[in-house]
XYZ file of C-alpha atoms in Angstrom:
659
model
C 16.502 3.982 -19.655
C 13.690 6.431 -19.740
C 13.109 9.715 -21.215
C 14.421 12.703 -18.960
C 13.040 16.148 -19.520
C 14.991 19.132 -18.935
C 13.021 22.085 -20.094
C 14.583 25.274 -21.226
C 12.813 27.761 -18.956
C 11.933 30.309 -21.587
C 10.533 27.770 -24.294
C 8.729 26.265 -21.187
C 6.728 29.292 -20.645
C 5.848 30.375 -24.115
C 4.095 27.000 -24.726
C 0.886 26.482 -26.128
C -2.088 25.427 -23.772
C -2.688 21.631 -23.841
C 0.877 20.781 -24.731
C 0.592 17.480 -23.495
C -2.709 15.381 -23.073
C -2.025 14.469 -19.561
C -0.071 15.552 -16.926
C 0.710 13.377 -13.640
C 2.220 14.924 -10.741
C 3.757 12.379 -8.260
C 6.276 9.568 -9.370
C 4.456 7.151 -6.956
C 3.853 3.546 -7.995
C 0.141 5.029 -8.399
C 1.750 7.559 -10.931
C 4.292 5.256 -12.625
C 1.247 3.027 -13.434
C -1.248 5.915 -14.306
C 1.603 7.402 -16.860
C 2.052 3.704 -18.568
C -1.410 3.447 -18.804
C -2.546 6.698 -20.343
C 0.858 6.339 -23.009
C -0.363 2.585 -23.856
C -3.945 4.445 -24.557
C -2.351 6.929 -26.997
C -2.055 9.842 -25.044
C 1.094 12.097 -24.615
C 1.928 12.233 -20.875
C 4.481 13.876 -18.677
C 5.306 12.486 -15.177
C 6.593 14.997 -12.605
C 8.350 13.384 -9.918
C 9.957 16.111 -6.958
C 12.415 13.766 -5.958
C 15.119 11.851 -8.248
C 13.727 8.346 -7.575
C 10.011 6.926 -8.676
C 7.937 4.310 -6.977
C 7.213 6.191 -3.506
C 7.053 3.715 -0.533
C 6.895 0.520 -3.231
C 10.551 1.399 -3.825
C 11.049 3.329 -0.685
C 11.142 0.317 1.830
C 7.570 -0.970 2.050
C 8.829 -4.222 0.638
C 6.665 -6.420 2.731
C 3.372 -5.376 0.959
C 0.092 -5.067 2.774
C -2.746 -6.918 0.896
C -5.735 -7.521 2.987
C -7.061 -10.075 0.258
C -5.331 -10.935 -3.191
C -8.679 -11.173 -4.662
C -8.540 -7.392 -4.475
C -5.648 -6.509 -6.842
C -6.333 -6.730 -10.612
C -4.542 -5.149 -13.645
C -1.406 -3.763 -13.919
C -1.124 -3.765 -10.061
C -1.375 -7.385 -10.133
C 0.834 -7.390 -13.105
C 3.818 -5.575 -11.016
C 3.633 -8.401 -8.405
C 3.694 -10.990 -11.082
C 6.903 -9.607 -12.105
C 8.394 -9.353 -8.931
C 7.701 -12.972 -8.850
C 9.456 -13.433 -12.257
C 12.229 -11.902 -10.705
C 12.589 -14.206 -8.007
C 11.632 -17.243 -9.895
C 7.873 -17.715 -8.547
C 4.566 -17.000 -9.845
C 3.851 -13.819 -8.166
C 5.492 -12.477 -5.062
C 4.342 -9.796 -2.489
C 7.669 -9.435 -1.009
C 10.541 -7.790 -2.600
C 13.784 -5.545 -2.195
C 13.597 -1.829 -3.179
C 15.865 -1.856 -6.168
C 13.930 -4.493 -7.716
C 10.720 -2.944 -7.232
C 12.347 0.281 -8.864
C 13.676 -1.376 -11.597
C 10.422 -2.937 -12.531
C 8.634 0.405 -12.532
C 11.196 2.114 -14.483
C 10.636 -0.723 -17.260
C 7.215 0.064 -17.185
C 8.063 3.943 -18.220
C 10.804 2.732 -20.585
C 8.443 0.253 -22.573
C 5.842 3.130 -23.066
C 8.408 5.565 -23.372
C 6.924 8.001 -20.871
C 8.782 11.426 -20.577
C 9.658 11.935 -16.995
C 10.762 15.307 -15.467
C 12.474 14.895 -12.221
C 13.426 17.014 -9.135
C 10.359 19.535 -9.914
C 7.824 20.224 -7.503
C 4.677 22.303 -7.899
C 4.463 26.088 -6.889
C 1.174 26.792 -8.477
C -1.772 26.462 -11.088
C -3.723 28.227 -13.418
C -7.423 27.588 -13.933
C -10.005 28.890 -16.287
C -13.653 27.983 -16.047
C -13.227 25.484 -13.598
C -10.403 23.660 -15.584
C -6.486 23.690 -14.811
C -4.939 24.956 -17.550
C -1.081 24.616 -16.493
C 1.071 23.963 -13.330
C 4.035 26.052 -12.522
C 7.074 23.907 -11.120
C 10.253 24.710 -9.573
C 13.551 22.835 -8.872
C 13.066 20.969 -5.821
C 17.124 21.295 -5.651
C 17.608 24.798 -6.254
C 14.392 26.424 -6.384
C 14.384 30.022 -8.320
C 11.604 31.805 -10.035
C 13.772 32.694 -12.809
C 14.037 28.775 -13.637
C 10.437 27.881 -12.810
C 8.806 26.042 -15.893
C 5.183 26.229 -17.002
C 3.751 23.162 -18.156
C 0.082 22.771 -19.978
C -2.123 19.888 -20.258
C -5.741 18.801 -21.190
C -6.108 16.635 -17.798
C -4.557 16.422 -14.540
C -3.853 13.602 -12.143
C -2.518 13.902 -8.809
C -0.701 11.081 -7.877
C 1.148 12.658 -4.665
C 1.048 11.243 -0.973
C 0.638 14.981 -0.243
C -1.880 15.954 -2.550
C -0.066 19.318 -3.410
C -1.554 19.506 -7.021
C -5.193 19.040 -5.657
C -4.427 21.727 -2.906
C -2.756 24.441 -5.541
C -6.093 23.783 -7.855
C -8.191 25.046 -4.896
C -9.901 21.551 -4.426
C -11.571 21.045 -1.062
C -9.843 18.556 1.238
C -9.744 17.736 5.065
C -6.628 16.936 7.232
C -6.942 14.777 10.299
C -9.491 12.914 11.733
C -13.333 13.670 11.581
C -15.842 13.154 14.348
C -17.589 10.053 14.694
C -20.801 11.905 13.921
C -19.952 13.345 10.875
C -20.527 10.299 8.963
C -22.013 8.459 11.346
C -18.895 5.934 12.108
C -17.417 4.417 15.406
C -13.513 4.340 14.723
C -13.070 7.833 13.854
C -11.731 10.664 15.931
C -9.683 10.266 19.257
C -9.089 6.378 20.105
C -7.717 5.369 23.359
C -7.193 1.453 22.615
C -5.023 -1.633 23.550
C -2.942 -2.016 20.501
C 0.651 -0.679 20.594
C -0.220 0.546 23.972
C 2.036 1.113 26.963
C 0.894 -1.041 30.037
C -0.204 0.902 33.060
C 2.232 2.262 35.517
C 4.762 4.322 33.282
C 5.859 7.373 34.817
C 5.465 10.345 32.202
C 8.121 12.782 33.786
C 11.646 13.385 33.774
C 11.940 12.760 37.563
C 9.352 10.201 38.332
C 6.331 11.265 40.312
C 7.409 14.825 39.936
C 5.361 16.807 37.276
C 7.335 20.005 38.106
C 10.296 18.215 36.409
C 8.675 18.256 33.139
C 7.572 15.474 30.533
C 9.630 13.139 28.931
C 10.523 13.606 25.297
C 7.890 12.702 22.935
C 5.319 13.017 25.425
C 2.457 15.812 24.559
C 0.530 18.267 26.790
C -2.402 17.909 25.086
C -5.330 16.617 26.875
C -6.999 13.052 26.335
C -10.367 13.965 24.410
C -13.453 11.925 24.553
C -13.645 8.885 22.440
C -14.793 9.935 19.021
C -13.876 13.261 19.080
C -12.615 14.948 15.988
C -9.174 16.988 15.498
C -6.387 17.770 13.240
C -4.014 15.393 14.622
C -2.711 12.826 11.888
C -1.679 9.456 12.296
C 2.005 9.060 12.680
C 4.494 8.398 10.035
C 7.910 6.401 10.122
C 10.286 5.236 7.566
C 10.259 1.480 6.135
C 13.861 1.025 6.854
C 15.581 -1.651 4.588
C 18.485 -3.146 6.791
C 20.749 -6.159 5.986
C 22.031 -8.892 8.234
C 24.370 -10.136 5.737
C 27.786 -9.339 6.563
C 29.233 -8.853 3.283
C 26.460 -6.505 2.299
C 25.935 -4.469 5.383
C 27.454 -1.115 6.329
C 27.783 -0.586 10.361
C 25.037 1.707 11.859
C 27.016 3.882 13.614
C 26.202 7.378 15.636
C 23.709 9.415 13.755
C 23.494 13.121 13.369
C 21.795 14.582 16.193
C 21.773 11.722 18.537
C 19.884 12.165 21.653
C 19.669 9.241 23.810
C 17.197 11.183 25.980
C 14.842 10.617 23.295
C 14.471 7.169 24.247
C 14.084 7.388 27.721
C 10.696 6.242 27.309
C 11.709 2.660 25.917
C 13.856 2.186 29.058
C 11.001 2.369 31.160
C 9.106 0.573 29.020
C 11.614 -2.687 29.146
C 11.619 -2.276 32.944
C 8.126 -2.464 33.145
C 7.763 -5.441 30.554
C 10.934 -6.987 29.661
C 11.528 -7.438 25.762
C 13.104 -10.650 24.611
C 14.045 -9.801 21.029
C 14.116 -6.787 18.771
C 11.284 -8.107 16.986
C 8.944 -6.968 19.920
C 10.584 -3.430 19.320
C 9.931 -3.188 15.584
C 8.907 -5.494 13.112
C 11.685 -6.824 11.065
C 9.703 -8.640 8.076
C 12.027 -10.969 6.178
C 12.751 -10.053 2.892
C 14.857 -11.753 -0.023
C 18.807 -11.778 0.177
C 19.125 -11.173 4.055
C 17.205 -8.185 3.960
C 14.275 -6.671 6.107
C 11.368 -4.197 5.988
C 11.198 -2.450 9.449
C 8.081 -1.348 10.611
C 6.822 0.137 14.085
C 5.709 -2.710 16.572
C 4.608 -2.002 20.147
C 4.195 1.161 22.150
C 7.608 2.846 21.269
C 9.211 1.928 18.346
C 10.059 3.458 14.718
C 6.689 5.627 14.548
C 7.871 9.165 15.772
C 4.398 9.667 17.564
C 2.975 12.950 17.305
C 5.731 14.524 15.341
C 3.794 14.158 11.760
C 0.593 16.178 12.105
C 1.995 19.549 10.637
C 3.515 18.003 7.787
C 0.483 17.680 5.310
C 0.235 21.690 5.581
C 4.066 22.568 5.815
C 5.983 24.250 3.072
C 8.792 22.350 1.186
C 11.479 23.430 3.683
C 9.164 22.565 6.805
C 8.638 19.292 5.077
C 12.216 18.626 4.310
C 12.838 19.138 8.287
C 10.414 17.124 9.312
C 11.798 14.184 7.283
C 15.253 15.063 8.607
C 14.067 14.734 11.881
C 12.603 11.225 11.575
C 15.710 10.204 9.653
C 17.624 11.098 12.780
C 15.103 9.646 15.463
C 15.269 6.288 13.340
C 18.752 5.978 12.738
C 19.175 6.978 16.383
C 16.553 4.216 17.588
C 18.742 1.798 15.765
C 22.042 3.142 17.521
C 20.320 3.329 20.774
C 19.291 -0.020 21.121
C 22.471 -1.578 19.326
C 25.053 0.650 21.814
C 23.481 1.958 24.920
C 24.676 -0.087 27.822
C 21.343 0.305 29.422
C 19.928 -1.946 26.883
C 19.919 -5.498 27.683
C 22.985 -7.336 25.817
C 21.085 -9.548 24.034
C 19.080 -7.027 22.138
C 22.219 -5.238 21.531
C 23.634 -8.262 20.006
C 20.518 -8.558 17.750
C 20.443 -5.349 16.763
C 24.396 -5.328 15.692
C 23.521 -8.014 13.264
C 21.876 -5.254 10.914
C 23.640 -2.864 9.030
C 22.554 -0.608 6.141
C 22.750 -2.520 2.843
C 25.445 -1.811 0.246
C 23.394 -2.573 -2.507
C 20.271 0.030 -1.779
C 19.733 3.581 -2.138
C 23.293 4.250 -3.695
C 22.857 7.683 -4.057
C 21.570 8.317 -0.511
C 24.052 6.817 1.583
C 22.125 3.713 1.643
C 18.966 4.857 3.444
C 15.584 5.607 1.641
C 14.504 9.288 0.959
C 10.772 8.264 1.128
C 8.937 8.858 4.472
C 5.787 6.841 5.104
C 3.385 9.586 4.247
C 0.449 7.087 6.043
C -2.173 10.080 5.396
C -2.059 13.772 4.434
C -4.662 15.498 2.848
C -7.879 14.013 1.947
C -10.119 15.400 -0.776
C -13.621 16.207 -0.305
C -14.943 15.063 -3.719
C -18.202 13.916 -5.069
C -18.307 10.916 -2.954
C -16.699 10.071 0.514
C -15.812 6.635 1.101
C -16.949 5.894 5.073
C -16.656 2.963 7.659
C -19.995 2.025 6.299
C -18.154 1.143 2.593
C -15.601 -0.705 4.510
C -18.033 -2.889 6.339
C -20.334 -3.589 3.316
C -23.078 -1.505 5.088
C -23.001 0.756 1.901
C -22.202 -0.708 -1.472
C -21.384 1.470 -4.429
C -22.179 0.763 -8.017
C -19.437 2.838 -9.626
C -16.740 0.888 -8.274
C -13.326 1.035 -10.305
C -10.784 -0.531 -7.882
C -11.404 -3.005 -4.660
C -9.978 -2.495 -1.198
C -9.713 -5.015 1.343
C -7.374 -4.207 3.985
C -8.233 -3.774 7.859
C -9.392 -0.123 8.844
C -5.987 0.844 10.174
C -4.774 3.981 11.808
C -1.446 4.407 13.898
C -1.425 6.271 17.055
C -1.546 10.357 16.526
C -0.258 11.238 19.989
C 1.536 10.319 23.298
C -0.199 11.924 26.016
C -0.648 11.590 29.728
C -3.781 9.833 30.986
C -4.619 9.496 34.776
C -0.890 10.080 35.768
C 0.649 7.402 33.025
C 1.998 7.649 29.295
C -0.558 6.339 26.758
C -0.348 6.421 23.207
C -3.875 7.458 21.318
C -5.247 6.980 17.769
C -4.413 3.298 16.959
C -7.307 1.340 15.252
C -7.350 -1.945 13.898
C -10.469 -3.520 12.762
C -11.007 -5.874 10.171
C -13.445 -8.860 9.671
C -14.669 -7.684 6.091
C -14.163 -8.641 2.691
C -13.007 -6.611 -0.431
C -14.969 -3.691 -1.159
C -15.547 -1.659 -4.262
C -14.234 1.897 -4.218
C -16.294 4.723 -6.044
C -14.973 6.648 -9.095
C -16.691 9.733 -7.515
C -14.267 9.771 -4.557
C -11.192 10.380 -6.846
C -13.305 13.254 -8.668
C -13.484 16.286 -7.248
C -16.700 18.460 -7.076
C -17.635 19.469 -10.196
C -18.129 23.188 -9.202
C -14.289 23.231 -7.956
C -12.421 21.186 -11.139
C -13.448 19.316 -13.934
C -10.160 18.052 -15.446
C -8.548 16.498 -12.094
C -8.525 13.152 -10.720
C -6.959 12.194 -7.413
C -6.161 8.442 -6.797
C -3.870 8.618 -3.509
C -5.359 11.454 -1.720
C -8.903 10.437 -2.606
C -12.113 11.352 -0.633
C -12.302 9.392 2.180
C -12.583 9.565 5.834
C -9.916 8.861 8.133
C -11.017 5.540 9.227
C -11.927 4.447 5.662
C -8.764 5.980 4.317
C -7.103 3.655 6.544
C -7.958 0.504 4.825
C -7.904 2.067 1.094
C -4.238 3.596 1.823
C -2.409 0.700 0.535
C 0.193 0.692 -2.285
C -1.319 -2.015 -4.504
C -4.677 -0.399 -4.142
C -2.820 3.107 -5.169
C -1.540 1.153 -8.497
C -5.084 0.051 -9.156
C -6.629 3.410 -8.854
C -3.731 5.007 -10.890
C -4.586 2.830 -13.570
C -8.488 3.833 -13.193
C -7.767 7.318 -13.335
C -5.772 7.013 -16.434
C -8.337 5.526 -18.629
C -10.929 8.009 -17.142
C -8.652 10.755 -18.112
C -8.310 9.179 -21.514
C -11.963 8.871 -21.972
C -12.655 12.527 -20.532
C -10.288 13.731 -23.490
C -11.798 11.521 -26.324
C -15.250 12.444 -25.309
C -14.002 16.438 -24.647
C -16.381 15.965 -21.263
C -15.502 16.926 -17.715
C -14.016 13.980 -15.642
C -17.369 13.939 -13.878
C -19.368 12.990 -16.834
C -17.153 10.371 -18.027
C -19.305 6.707 -18.429
C -18.148 4.826 -15.279
C -19.260 1.574 -17.025
C -16.940 2.240 -19.980
C -14.024 2.630 -17.586
C -15.166 -0.743 -15.696
C -15.418 -2.387 -19.118
C -11.842 -1.122 -20.224
C -10.519 -2.450 -17.013
C -12.057 -6.043 -17.355
C -11.433 -6.436 -21.045
C -7.769 -4.731 -21.095
C -6.566 -5.410 -17.918
C -2.893 -4.993 -19.170
C -3.433 -2.130 -21.049
C -1.887 -3.698 -23.879
C -4.480 -5.511 -25.631
C -3.348 -8.788 -24.473
C -6.169 -11.856 -23.702
C -7.172 -11.582 -20.393
C -6.836 -14.301 -17.829
C -9.927 -15.921 -16.613
C -10.546 -16.080 -12.529
C -13.418 -18.537 -11.558
C -13.935 -17.655 -7.889
C -16.241 -19.765 -5.423
C -18.718 -17.241 -5.249
C -19.353 -17.263 -8.955
C -22.626 -18.832 -8.722
C -22.973 -19.418 -12.610
C -19.318 -20.669 -13.424
C -18.983 -23.085 -9.878
C -21.295 -25.793 -9.297
C -20.822 -28.379 -6.289
C -21.566 -31.848 -5.152
C -21.736 -32.653 -1.156
C -21.801 -30.959 2.154
C -19.745 -27.839 1.187
C -20.004 -24.501 3.609
C -19.629 -20.959 2.334
C -17.031 -19.497 4.903
C -17.154 -15.751 4.720
C -13.991 -13.800 5.365
C -12.113 -16.925 5.921
C -8.503 -16.366 7.270
C -6.436 -16.395 3.960
C -9.041 -16.739 1.507
C -9.449 -15.412 -1.941
C -12.010 -13.161 -2.404
C -15.107 -12.989 -0.032
C -15.295 -16.406 1.006
C -14.170 -19.979 0.275
C -16.104 -23.500 0.296
C -15.025 -26.169 3.047
C -16.191 -29.684 3.130
C -15.877 -31.449 6.474
C -18.033 -34.472 5.643
C -16.913 -38.036 6.876
C -17.238 -39.548 3.436
C -15.819 -37.115 1.000
C -14.646 -39.299 -2.276
C -17.724 -38.052 -4.004
C -17.939 -34.379 -3.203
C -16.251 -31.621 -5.696
C -16.416 -28.280 -6.481
C -16.274 -27.974 -10.122
C -14.733 -24.578 -11.605
C -16.001 -23.887 -15.256
C -14.654 -21.050 -17.142
C -16.238 -19.301 -20.267
C -12.898 -19.426 -22.856
C -13.353 -17.020 -25.595
C -9.928 -17.989 -27.234
C -9.133 -21.615 -27.873
C -5.611 -22.594 -26.797
C -3.320 -23.782 -24.030
C -3.970 -22.288 -20.181
C -1.689 -22.462 -17.394
C -3.901 -23.142 -14.703
C -3.051 -22.560 -10.976
C -5.369 -23.426 -8.001
C -5.668 -21.207 -4.761
C -4.548 -23.221 -1.621
C -5.316 -21.561 1.706
C -3.295 -23.326 4.533
C -5.345 -23.727 7.430
C -5.323 -25.709 10.938
C -7.252 -28.770 10.321
C -7.222 -28.660 6.440
C -6.263 -31.442 4.467
C -2.638 -32.039 3.553
C -3.653 -33.389 0.269
C -5.784 -31.857 -2.527
C -7.437 -33.735 -5.201
C -8.046 -32.083 -8.670
C -9.800 -33.685 -11.878
C -9.367 -31.631 -14.946
C -11.033 -31.874 -18.021
C -9.829 -30.372 -21.269
C -9.658 -31.491 -24.941
C -7.462 -34.352 -24.156
C -9.980 -35.527 -21.753
C -9.996 -36.234 -17.889
C -6.894 -35.977 -15.973
C -6.491 -36.582 -12.127
C -4.023 -34.481 -10.177
C -2.688 -34.892 -6.548
C -1.251 -31.972 -4.460
C 1.112 -32.477 -1.253
C 0.236 -29.127 0.396
C 2.860 -29.977 2.965
C 5.345 -29.204 0.226
C 3.825 -25.616 -0.401
C 5.037 -22.316 1.264
C 3.029 -19.356 1.632
C 4.771 -15.974 1.829
C 3.564 -12.786 2.869
C 0.447 -11.250 4.856
C -2.071 -14.087 3.559
C -2.473 -17.715 4.505
C -3.035 -18.459 0.804
C -0.880 -18.889 -2.431
C -1.698 -19.720 -6.093
C -0.225 -23.419 -6.928
C 0.472 -24.157 -10.688
C -1.015 -27.673 -11.878
C 0.016 -27.385 -15.380
C -0.479 -26.234 -18.529
C -3.819 -27.380 -20.649
C -5.545 -26.974 -23.798
C -9.168 -25.322 -23.748
C -11.593 -25.333 -26.315
C -13.785 -22.014 -26.764
C -16.762 -22.027 -24.795
C -17.792 -23.476 -21.298
C -16.810 -27.319 -22.276
C -13.456 -27.535 -19.862
C -13.553 -27.577 -16.293
C -11.555 -28.011 -13.223
C -12.691 -29.768 -10.336
C -11.338 -29.921 -6.358
C -12.762 -33.081 -5.026
C -12.563 -34.546 -1.546
C -11.176 -37.846 -2.538
C -8.308 -38.990 -0.034
C -8.724 -35.961 2.071
C -7.151 -36.108 5.512
C -8.814 -33.133 6.937
C -10.931 -30.502 5.896
C -11.219 -29.746 2.108
C -11.083 -26.063 1.230
C -12.276 -24.751 -2.579
C -11.488 -21.231 -3.456
C -10.445 -20.271 -6.371
C -8.888 -21.428 -10.091
C -6.988 -19.093 -12.474
C -6.570 -19.938 -16.329
C -3.720 -17.798 -17.864
C -3.597 -18.082 -21.653
C -0.278 -18.871 -22.881
């Protein structure tokens, strides 16, 4: 297993400064990857986790990965999903069970021999001349100043969802939604839109049409603000729950603690107004391996406990525990209500009763996750603030250290009375843009505030930009990037703000797995140097399911001579496993013809795309076409042709992985 450190409090308080090179606070997936990377780069590392489980949401129930565009995911983040794939017998996979994710992340820590301190949470920091010298942590289970520990390091990384280390260090941050005017945005602040929204006509009062009877549970007395107006409301949290519909591996959902049917009265009124056919219309039940689910919010009344998350970011530990407990009770009550309340249609009750808590997950917490989906808490105000303009490509940074690609996404923040009807406010879902770079300056505090802290999770971004960035694969990439930066800051004896970003970028490109292995070679259709073509190919920007910014489409009637040739620059001669990225789209050819040119000569391969299944959010998948021997240089190639096509031919990307 991995190292578990139990510090003697007396010894800990007398440790010399810089006892560790790097201390990482928060054992999220980002924290694990940061710790692994820093240790691989030869630094002494301590990972501090307030709970007893690493991985955050990645092991906490979010198994149906939010991707946006697979092209954006690089380095150890991609390696994680490749290891998930290996577990399930595929090349890479973005859908997984919680315990599988935990096992893989623990293996990173074990391989790098990372020291992990569990069940410790931050109390305070000590700073000198703009640098954090040490952090004081307490027991998460039995807090007492007598057992507090003082831990010192040269560099600090805050990988928590809450940004507690950042806040204790006196770094500027914000909570809530900025006014649109602040960063010249259009989707920030108060937003009354149509997604996950109640239909008109649902009465908000306990006794319909009688305001004096009071509001139903969960409806706020706040007034709707003008569109785009900033406030401190936080997009709502929920719990991503893993359930099982395998009778041999499930525990029935029984009457939960603090069960109050009145909390779900609005659901009954919703069903009266708009009949619901299946429980999938009440909550997203994404299918996971081995008959499990990743449950998420869906619709106007679901697993999001709307309006109940706003106090969480600034709450103390006891208050946060109470907020989490309230979310657990609400969520378990929601499942129980649907399955047992006689006012719920029988077909929905029967569907719900097929599910139970999985016997083989969360063995130490009654088979229910201990992780709340903290979608957004504090956000640093750093050297640079990522905004809507970055997401939509209107402003592009040159100091990018990771890519983001997800829709600008915010869940509802509050439930209000608008014109005498129940309405949700805050949901935003705006996409239509490709991958974009995240600035290094957005993960560094202002230099006048702190020079040895990096913040990859609660990074510097506006509310709506954060809604696009805040995905687990991106947090893992940022974790790797900040670890590289922290190591370089130590080596160069400089502030994190002074680290040469080009050197960070080069390290991430040339050593993506942090182990010195030969990097794979990706040739995307947008690479104008490595790709040439013949025929009537059209560049389709942001095509549904494409890999990267675009793909090439050929809809010419005579296609036999058309091709797109992908030519890699091979630095190391040898065998390469080759994958072609296939997008399943309406009207696309069911056959794909390829010509491979390697040291042995030319070989033709034909793929039957009907046999290819795409899993997860995107419409594309890597497909293996075999192992081939490539000489150094740019003599070999893979061509996608229009030969024998029975629809439009799509050419997107080719991957060359050294054996």
